[in-house]
Coordinates of C-alpha atoms in Angstrom, one line a residue:
M1 CA -15.1 22.4 8.4
R2 CA -16.3 25.5 10.1
P3 CA -15.5 24.8 14.3
L4 CA -18.0 25.8 16.8
A5 CA -17.2 28.4 19.1
T6 CA -17.9 25.9 22.0
P7 CA -18.4 22.2 20.9
P8 CA -21.1 20.6 22.6
D9 CA -21.1 18.2 25.5
L10 CA -21.8 14.6 23.7
A11 CA -21.9 12.5 26.4
A12 CA -24.4 14.7 28.1
Y13 CA -26.6 15.2 25.1
R14 CA -26.6 11.2 24.9
D15 CA -27.5 11.0 28.5
A16 CA -30.3 13.5 28.0
V17 CA -31.7 11.8 25.0
A18 CA -31.7 8.5 26.7
E19 CA -33.5 10.0 29.5
L20 CA -36.3 11.2 27.1
L21 CA -36.6 8.1 25.7
V22 CA -37.8 6.8 28.8
E23 CA -40.5 9.3 28.9
V24 CA -41.7 8.9 25.0
S25 CA -42.2 5.2 25.7
A26 CA -44.5 5.9 28.5
L27 CA -46.3 8.2 26.3
A28 CA -46.4 5.6 23.7
G29 CA -50.5 5.6 23.5
T30 CA -52.2 6.9 20.6
G31 CA -54.1 8.9 22.7
S32 CA -50.7 10.7 24.1
A33 CA -50.1 12.7 21.2
K34 CA -50.8 16.2 22.8
A35 CA -48.6 15.1 26.0
R36 CA -45.7 14.0 23.8
Q37 CA -45.4 17.1 22.0
V38 CA -45.3 18.8 25.4
L39 CA -42.4 16.8 26.6
I40 CA -40.7 17.2 23.2
D41 CA -41.0 21.3 23.4
Q42 CA -39.9 21.0 27.1
R43 CA -37.0 18.5 26.6
L44 CA -35.8 19.8 23.3
R45 CA -34.8 23.4 25.1
E46 CA -32.6 21.5 27.5
P47 CA -29.3 23.1 27.4
A48 CA -27.5 19.7 26.6
I49 CA -30.0 18.8 24.0
M50 CA -30.4 22.4 22.8
Q51 CA -26.7 23.1 21.9
V52 CA -26.6 20.1 19.5
L53 CA -29.7 20.7 17.6
D54 CA -29.2 24.4 17.4
A55 CA -25.9 23.9 15.7
T56 CA -27.2 21.8 12.9
S57 CA -28.3 23.0 9.7
Q58 CA -31.9 23.2 10.4
G59 CA -31.6 24.6 14.0
L60 CA -33.6 23.8 16.9
I61 CA -36.9 25.1 15.5
G62 CA -36.3 23.1 12.5
A63 CA -35.2 19.9 14.0
R64 CA -38.0 20.4 16.6
E65 CA -40.5 20.5 13.4
T66 CA -39.0 17.7 11.8
L67 CA -38.9 15.5 14.7
L68 CA -42.6 16.2 15.5
L69 CA -43.6 15.2 12.0
E70 CA -41.7 12.2 12.0
M71 CA -43.8 11.1 15.2
A72 CA -46.6 12.2 13.7
R73 CA -46.4 10.1 10.3
Y74 CA -44.8 7.0 12.3
Q75 CA -46.4 3.5 11.6
P76 CA -44.3 0.7 12.4
N77 CA -43.4 -2.0 9.4
E78 CA -41.2 -4.7 9.0
R79 CA -38.7 -2.5 7.1
S80 CA -38.0 -0.1 9.5
S81 CA -35.1 0.2 11.6
A82 CA -37.5 2.1 14.2
G83 CA -39.6 -0.5 16.0
D84 CA -41.6 1.7 18.2
L85 CA -42.2 5.5 18.4
A86 CA -39.1 5.5 20.9
A87 CA -36.6 3.7 18.7
L88 CA -37.7 6.5 15.6
V89 CA -37.2 9.8 18.5
R90 CA -33.7 8.1 19.4
I91 CA -32.6 6.9 16.0
Y92 CA -33.3 10.9 14.8
L93 CA -32.0 12.7 18.0
L94 CA -28.6 10.7 17.9
S95 CA -28.2 11.0 14.3
R96 CA -28.4 15.0 14.4
I97 CA -24.9 14.3 16.1
D98 CA -23.6 13.7 12.3
V99 CA -26.0 16.6 11.0
M100 CA -24.1 18.9 13.6
W101 CA -20.6 17.7 13.0
W102 CA -21.1 17.9 8.9
R103 CA -23.6 21.2 8.9
D104 CA -21.3 22.9 6.1
A105 CA -20.9 19.6 3.9
A106 CA -22.6 19.4 0.4
T107 CA -25.5 16.9 -0.2
F108 CA -25.0 14.2 -3.0
L109 CA -28.6 15.3 -4.3
T110 CA -28.7 12.4 -7.0
D111 CA -27.8 9.1 -8.2
T112 CA -25.8 10.5 -10.7
E113 CA -23.9 13.0 -8.4
V114 CA -23.1 9.7 -6.7
N115 CA -21.7 7.6 -9.1
H116 CA -19.7 10.3 -10.8
S117 CA -18.1 12.1 -7.8
A118 CA -14.3 12.5 -7.7
E119 CA -14.9 12.7 -3.9
L120 CA -15.8 8.6 -3.9
V121 CA -13.7 5.4 -5.0
D122 CA -15.0 2.5 -6.2
L123 CA -14.9 -0.2 -3.9
E124 CA -15.0 -3.3 -6.1
W125 CA -11.6 -1.9 -7.5
L126 CA -10.3 -2.1 -4.4
R127 CA -11.7 -5.4 -3.1
R128 CA -10.5 -7.3 -6.3
R129 CA -7.3 -6.1 -5.2
G130 CA -7.1 -7.3 -1.6
L131 CA -7.4 -4.0 -0.2
L132 CA -10.4 -3.8 1.8
R133 CA -10.8 -5.4 5.4
F134 CA -14.8 -5.6 5.3
Q135 CA -17.7 -7.2 2.9
Y136 CA -20.5 -5.9 1.3
T137 CA -22.9 -7.3 -1.1
E138 CA -24.5 -5.3 -4.2
Q139 CA -28.3 -4.9 -4.6
P140 CA -28.9 -7.3 -7.7
R141 CA -30.0 -5.1 -10.9
T142 CA -31.7 -7.6 -12.8
V143 CA -34.8 -10.0 -12.3
V144 CA -32.4 -12.8 -12.7
G145 CA -29.8 -11.5 -10.0
R146 CA -32.9 -10.9 -7.7
G147 CA -34.0 -14.4 -8.5
V148 CA -30.4 -16.0 -7.8
R149 CA -30.4 -13.9 -4.5
A150 CA -34.2 -15.4 -3.3
L151 CA -32.5 -18.7 -3.9
R152 CA -29.5 -18.6 -2.5
R153 CA -31.7 -17.3 1.0
R154 CA -33.6 -19.9 0.8
M155 CA -31.0 -22.7 0.5
L156 CA -28.5 -20.8 3.0
P157 CA -30.5 -18.5 5.0
D158 CA -27.7 -17.7 7.4
A159 CA -24.7 -17.5 5.3
T160 CA -24.8 -14.4 5.2
P161 CA -26.7 -11.3 6.6
R162 CA -30.5 -10.6 5.5
T163 CA -29.4 -6.9 3.6
A164 CA -30.6 -5.3 0.3
G165 CA -27.3 -4.5 -0.2
L166 CA -25.5 -1.1 -1.6
L167 CA -26.9 0.4 -4.3
F168 CA -23.6 2.5 -4.9
R169 CA -20.6 0.8 -4.2
R170 CA -18.2 4.2 -3.2
A171 CA -17.3 5.8 -0.8
R172 CA -15.1 8.5 0.6
R173 CA -11.2 7.3 0.9
E174 CA -11.9 8.4 4.9
V175 CA -14.4 6.2 5.3
I176 CA -12.6 3.2 3.5
A177 CA -9.7 3.8 5.7
L178 CA -11.7 3.7 9.1
L179 CA -13.8 0.7 8.0
N180 CA -10.4 -1.1 7.2
D181 CA -9.4 0.1 10.7
I182 CA -12.4 -1.5 12.4
G183 CA -12.2 -4.6 10.3
R184 CA -8.3 -4.9 11.3
E185 CA -9.4 -4.9 14.8
F186 CA -12.3 -7.2 14.7
A187 CA -10.5 -9.6 12.9
A188 CA -7.5 -9.4 15.9
A189 CA -10.5 -9.5 18.8
T190 CA -12.4 -12.5 17.2
P191 CA -11.6 -16.0 16.9
A192 CA -10.3 -17.8 13.9
G193 CA -13.3 -18.0 11.3
T194 CA -15.1 -15.3 12.4
P195 CA -16.6 -13.9 9.3
P196 CA -15.1 -10.5 8.5
L197 CA -16.8 -6.9 9.3
W198 CA -19.8 -6.2 7.0
V199 CA -21.0 -3.1 5.6
T200 CA -24.6 -3.0 5.1
S201 CA -25.1 1.0 3.5
L202 CA -22.8 3.7 2.7
V203 CA -23.2 6.9 0.4
R204 CA -26.9 7.5 -0.6
S205 CA -28.0 10.4 -2.6
A206 CA -31.0 12.5 -1.2
E207 CA -32.7 10.8 -4.3
H208 CA -32.3 7.5 -2.9
Q209 CA -32.9 8.4 0.4
Y210 CA -36.5 9.5 -0.1
R211 CA -36.9 6.3 -2.1
L212 CA -36.3 4.4 1.2
R213 CA -38.7 6.9 3.0
R214 CA -41.5 6.0 0.4
L215 CA -40.8 2.3 1.0
G216 CA -40.9 2.7 4.9
Y217 CA -37.4 3.1 6.1
A218 CA -36.5 5.2 8.9
A219 CA -34.4 7.1 6.4
M220 CA -33.5 10.6 8.4
V221 CA -33.3 13.9 6.5
P222 CA -30.8 15.5 6.4
S223 CA -28.7 12.6 6.9
G224 CA -25.0 11.9 7.0
H225 CA -25.2 9.0 4.1
C226 CA -26.1 11.8 1.7
L227 CA -23.3 14.0 2.9
G228 CA -20.9 10.6 2.1
W229 CA -19.6 10.6 5.6
A230 CA -21.9 8.1 7.6
V231 CA -22.1 4.1 6.5
D232 CA -23.9 1.4 8.5
V233 CA -22.5 -2.0 10.0
E234 CA -24.3 -5.5 10.3
M235 CA -24.7 -6.1 13.9
A236 CA -27.3 -9.0 14.6
W237 CA -25.8 -11.5 12.1
F238 CA -22.8 -11.7 14.4
D239 CA -24.6 -13.2 17.2
R240 CA -24.8 -16.5 16.0
F241 CA -20.9 -16.4 15.7
G242 CA -21.1 -14.8 19.2
V243 CA -19.2 -11.8 18.5
R244 CA -21.8 -9.2 18.2
D245 CA -20.8 -8.0 21.6
T246 CA -17.3 -7.5 20.8
L247 CA -17.6 -5.4 17.7
A248 CA -20.0 -3.3 19.5
G249 CA -17.4 -2.9 22.2
L250 CA -14.9 -1.8 19.5
L251 CA -17.4 0.7 17.9
L252 CA -18.3 2.4 21.4
N253 CA -14.7 2.7 22.3
R254 CA -14.1 4.7 18.9
Q255 CA -17.5 6.9 19.9
R256 CA -15.7 7.4 23.5
A257 CA -12.4 8.3 21.8
G258 CA -14.4 11.1 19.9
E259 CA -13.7 9.4 16.3
I260 CA -17.2 8.6 15.4
N261 CA -20.8 8.9 16.4
V262 CA -22.6 5.5 17.0
V263 CA -26.7 4.9 16.4
D264 CA -28.0 1.6 17.2
E265 CA -30.4 0.8 14.9
G266 CA -31.0 -3.0 15.8
Q267 CA -29.9 -5.1 12.9
A268 CA -27.3 -2.4 11.8
W269 CA -25.5 0.3 13.6
H270 CA -25.0 3.6 12.3
L271 CA -21.8 5.3 12.2
C272 CA -20.6 8.7 11.0
L273 CA -17.0 9.6 11.1
A274 CA -16.2 12.9 13.2
P275 CA -14.5 15.9 11.4
S276 CA -11.5 15.8 13.9
A277 CA -10.8 12.4 12.2
T278 CA -10.6 12.8 8.9
L279 CA -6.9 14.1 8.3
R280 CA -5.4 10.9 10.1
L281 CA -7.6 8.7 7.9
R282 CA -6.8 10.5 5.2
R283 CA -3.1 9.8 5.6
A284 CA -4.0 6.4 6.7
Y285 CA -5.7 5.5 3.3
E286 CA -2.9 7.3 1.1
A287 CA -0.3 4.8 3.1
E288 CA -2.4 1.8 2.7
M289 CA -2.8 2.4 -0.9
G290 CA 0.7 3.5 -1.6
I291 CA -0.3 6.9 -3.0

């Protein structure tokens, strides 16, 4: 990955985004569209924000236009992780750190590319051999499977997170090592009987990302998911076990260490692996898998 001449100050960027969100919330009314545009134009040119956006593949102008378009099109719905306009802005701007880090990475354009890429590993093969320290469920592929899922949710509504599940049960080796690492740390920090770390989304194709957008999800583009370096982990479900804050603390500690980017999306948190952590995690994967 081509390094930046002067890496942006990500702590300053996150602080500047947090300040912007306060102002966006104050201008959330339907009659404030023009004022919001003026605000965005001013704030995105602040050095702390501009340095990150200018280092993405879209550049500052492209990122600004995309954000304004997302805001103009925004319609709250039960599927979207963006519960209001400020949440949409937060998710978009914080996820631009992913895009900056991986600006030279190739996108998985189609479902076929994801399913046949040699860069990705089949999770099920690893799960059956007891090599994963996290859980997931797959999306049902048949009418019968969807019926069984619906029946199970009615009978045991809180037994598992309420998630559609993975469309692709594939991931990069480094991402698997990261999730195993977090899974072990989470298990060590929580009481016996606490469920393992639960992953709700991994790699996606751009084709699937646009499907999600059409369904009303806050699926941003470009996205670290479509590069294979981003994942979503369940958070809200762990409230019932009293360990959500424990998991949040573990993830934020890793963000402070520069290993991941974290975006709070409500029920799930979005994580993206930093390029600087890939070598260590690739070695960890190979050691763990006996390669």
